[in-house]
GROMACS .gro file of C-alpha atoms in nm:
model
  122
    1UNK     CA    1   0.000   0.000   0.000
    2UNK     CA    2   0.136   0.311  -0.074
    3UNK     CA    3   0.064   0.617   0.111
    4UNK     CA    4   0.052   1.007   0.029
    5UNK     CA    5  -0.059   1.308   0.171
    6UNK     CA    6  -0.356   1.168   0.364
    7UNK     CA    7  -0.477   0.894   0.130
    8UNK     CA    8  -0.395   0.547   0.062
    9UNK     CA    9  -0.343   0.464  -0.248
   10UNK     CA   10  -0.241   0.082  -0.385
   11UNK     CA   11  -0.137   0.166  -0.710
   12UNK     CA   12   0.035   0.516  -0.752
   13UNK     CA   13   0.280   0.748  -0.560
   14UNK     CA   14   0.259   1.138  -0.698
   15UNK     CA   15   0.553   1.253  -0.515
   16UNK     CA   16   0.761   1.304  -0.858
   17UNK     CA   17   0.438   1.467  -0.978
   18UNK     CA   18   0.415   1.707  -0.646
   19UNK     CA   19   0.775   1.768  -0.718
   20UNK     CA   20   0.778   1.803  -1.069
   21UNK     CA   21   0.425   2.031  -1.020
   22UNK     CA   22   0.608   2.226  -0.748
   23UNK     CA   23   0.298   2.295  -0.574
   24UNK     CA   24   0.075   2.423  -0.848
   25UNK     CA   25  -0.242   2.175  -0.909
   26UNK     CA   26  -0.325   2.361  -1.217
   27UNK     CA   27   0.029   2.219  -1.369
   28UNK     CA   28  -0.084   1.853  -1.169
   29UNK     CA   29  -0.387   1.851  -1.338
   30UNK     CA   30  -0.207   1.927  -1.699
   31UNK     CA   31   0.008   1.633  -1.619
   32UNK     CA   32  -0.252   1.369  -1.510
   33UNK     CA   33  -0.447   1.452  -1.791
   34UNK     CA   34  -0.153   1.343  -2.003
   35UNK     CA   35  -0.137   1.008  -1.810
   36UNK     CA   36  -0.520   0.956  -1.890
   37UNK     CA   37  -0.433   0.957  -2.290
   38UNK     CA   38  -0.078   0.875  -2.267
   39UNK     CA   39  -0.064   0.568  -2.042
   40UNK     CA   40  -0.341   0.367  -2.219
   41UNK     CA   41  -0.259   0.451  -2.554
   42UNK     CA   42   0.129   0.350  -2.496
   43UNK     CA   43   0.034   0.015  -2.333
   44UNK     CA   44  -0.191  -0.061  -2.633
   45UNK     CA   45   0.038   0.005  -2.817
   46UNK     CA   46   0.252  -0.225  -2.668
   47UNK     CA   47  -0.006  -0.481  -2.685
   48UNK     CA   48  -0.027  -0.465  -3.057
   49UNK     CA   49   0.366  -0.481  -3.141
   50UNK     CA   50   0.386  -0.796  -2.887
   51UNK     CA   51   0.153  -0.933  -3.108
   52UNK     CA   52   0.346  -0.847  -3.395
   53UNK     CA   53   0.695  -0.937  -3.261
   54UNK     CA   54   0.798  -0.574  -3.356
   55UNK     CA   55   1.059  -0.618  -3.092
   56UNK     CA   56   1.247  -0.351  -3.217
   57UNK     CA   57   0.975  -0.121  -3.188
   58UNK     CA   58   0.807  -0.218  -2.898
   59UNK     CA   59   1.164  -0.161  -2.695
   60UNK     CA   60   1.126   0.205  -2.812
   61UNK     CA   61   0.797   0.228  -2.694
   62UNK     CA   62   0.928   0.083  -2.359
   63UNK     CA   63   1.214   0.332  -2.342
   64UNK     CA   64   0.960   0.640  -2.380
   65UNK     CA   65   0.691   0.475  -2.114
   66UNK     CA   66   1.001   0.473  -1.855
   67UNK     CA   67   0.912   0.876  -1.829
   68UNK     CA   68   0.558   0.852  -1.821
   69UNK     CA   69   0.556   0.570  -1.555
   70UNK     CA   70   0.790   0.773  -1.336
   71UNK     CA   71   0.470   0.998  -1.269
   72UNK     CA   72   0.263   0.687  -1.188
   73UNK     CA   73   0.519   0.574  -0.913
   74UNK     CA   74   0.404   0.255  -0.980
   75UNK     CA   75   0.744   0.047  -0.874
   76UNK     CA   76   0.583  -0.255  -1.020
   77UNK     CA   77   0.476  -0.135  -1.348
   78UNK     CA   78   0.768   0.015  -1.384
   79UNK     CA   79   1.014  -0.257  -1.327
   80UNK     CA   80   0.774  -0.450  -1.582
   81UNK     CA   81   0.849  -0.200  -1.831
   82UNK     CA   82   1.221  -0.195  -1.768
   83UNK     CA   83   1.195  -0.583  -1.797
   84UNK     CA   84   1.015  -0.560  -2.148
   85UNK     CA   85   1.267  -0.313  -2.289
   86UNK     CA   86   1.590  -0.505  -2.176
   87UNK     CA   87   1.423  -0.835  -2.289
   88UNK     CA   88   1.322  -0.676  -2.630
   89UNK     CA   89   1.694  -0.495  -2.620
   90UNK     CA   90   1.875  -0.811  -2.570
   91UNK     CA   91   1.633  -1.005  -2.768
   92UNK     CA   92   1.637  -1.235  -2.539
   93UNK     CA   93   1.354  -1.437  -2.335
   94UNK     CA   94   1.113  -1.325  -2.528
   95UNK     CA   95   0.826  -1.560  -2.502
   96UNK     CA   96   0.808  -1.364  -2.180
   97UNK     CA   97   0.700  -1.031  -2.307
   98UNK     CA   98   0.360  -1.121  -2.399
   99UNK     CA   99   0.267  -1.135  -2.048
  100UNK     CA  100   0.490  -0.873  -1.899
  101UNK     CA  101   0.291  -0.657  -2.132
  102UNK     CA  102  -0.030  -0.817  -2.012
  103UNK     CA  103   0.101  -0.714  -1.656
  104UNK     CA  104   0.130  -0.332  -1.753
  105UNK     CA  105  -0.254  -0.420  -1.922
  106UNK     CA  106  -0.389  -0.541  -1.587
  107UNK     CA  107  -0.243  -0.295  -1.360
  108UNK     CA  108  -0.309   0.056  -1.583
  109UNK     CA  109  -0.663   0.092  -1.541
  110UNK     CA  110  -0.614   0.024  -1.180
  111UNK     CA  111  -0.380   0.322  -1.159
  112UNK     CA  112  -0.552   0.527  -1.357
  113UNK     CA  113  -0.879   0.490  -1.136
  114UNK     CA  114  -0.655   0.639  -0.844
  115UNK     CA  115  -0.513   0.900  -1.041
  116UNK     CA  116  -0.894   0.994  -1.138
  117UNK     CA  117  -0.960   1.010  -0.762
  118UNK     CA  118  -0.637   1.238  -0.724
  119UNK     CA  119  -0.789   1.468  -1.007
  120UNK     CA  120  -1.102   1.514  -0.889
  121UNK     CA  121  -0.969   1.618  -0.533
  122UNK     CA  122  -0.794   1.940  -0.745
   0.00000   0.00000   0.00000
């Protein structure tokens, strides 16, 4: 469980956000509306070149979520993406991305329903 401020929250941390936001909700706000298009786009995204065994691709995808999770504070997510873009790097293991990817695809809406609940307190 992670906690902030005065709420518990299982699936997200905001301190990077409070520090990156210095303060200013109007400038939190602008950010976690970027996580509501970004994050599920990017995972799809990530879904679809799985499929495909872009690996190439999909490790560039990877790469660019590693900023957008850091706003999430999410340590599991993002360890799952780090694992999917060194896999996909290496080209190595990588029977196992297909489910890392389903990991980020299970545990995004999740976070995304606490940074709605974050929003709305703004």
């Amino acid at each position: 469980m992670i906690t902030m401020n005065e709420n518990t929250y299982e699936y997200i941390n905001l301190d990077y956000m409070d520090m990156m936001s210095d303060g200013d909700n109007d400038m939190k706000k602008v950010m976690l509306d970027m996580l509501f298009d970004e994050l599920p786009a990017e995972i799809a995204k990530m879904r679809a070149l799985a499929d495909a065994k872009d690996w190439r691709e999909l490790m560039e995808v990877s790469h660019k979520m590693k900023s957008t999770l850091a706003f999430v504070g999410n340590p599991t997510m993002t360890q799952t993406n780090k694992d999917v873009e060194s896999l996909t790097k290496a080209e190595e293991d990588l029977d196992r991305v297909p489910a890392l990817v389903g990991e980020l695809e299970g545990l995004a809406p999740k976070a995304i329903a606490e940074l709605k609940t974050e929003y709305d307190k703004l």
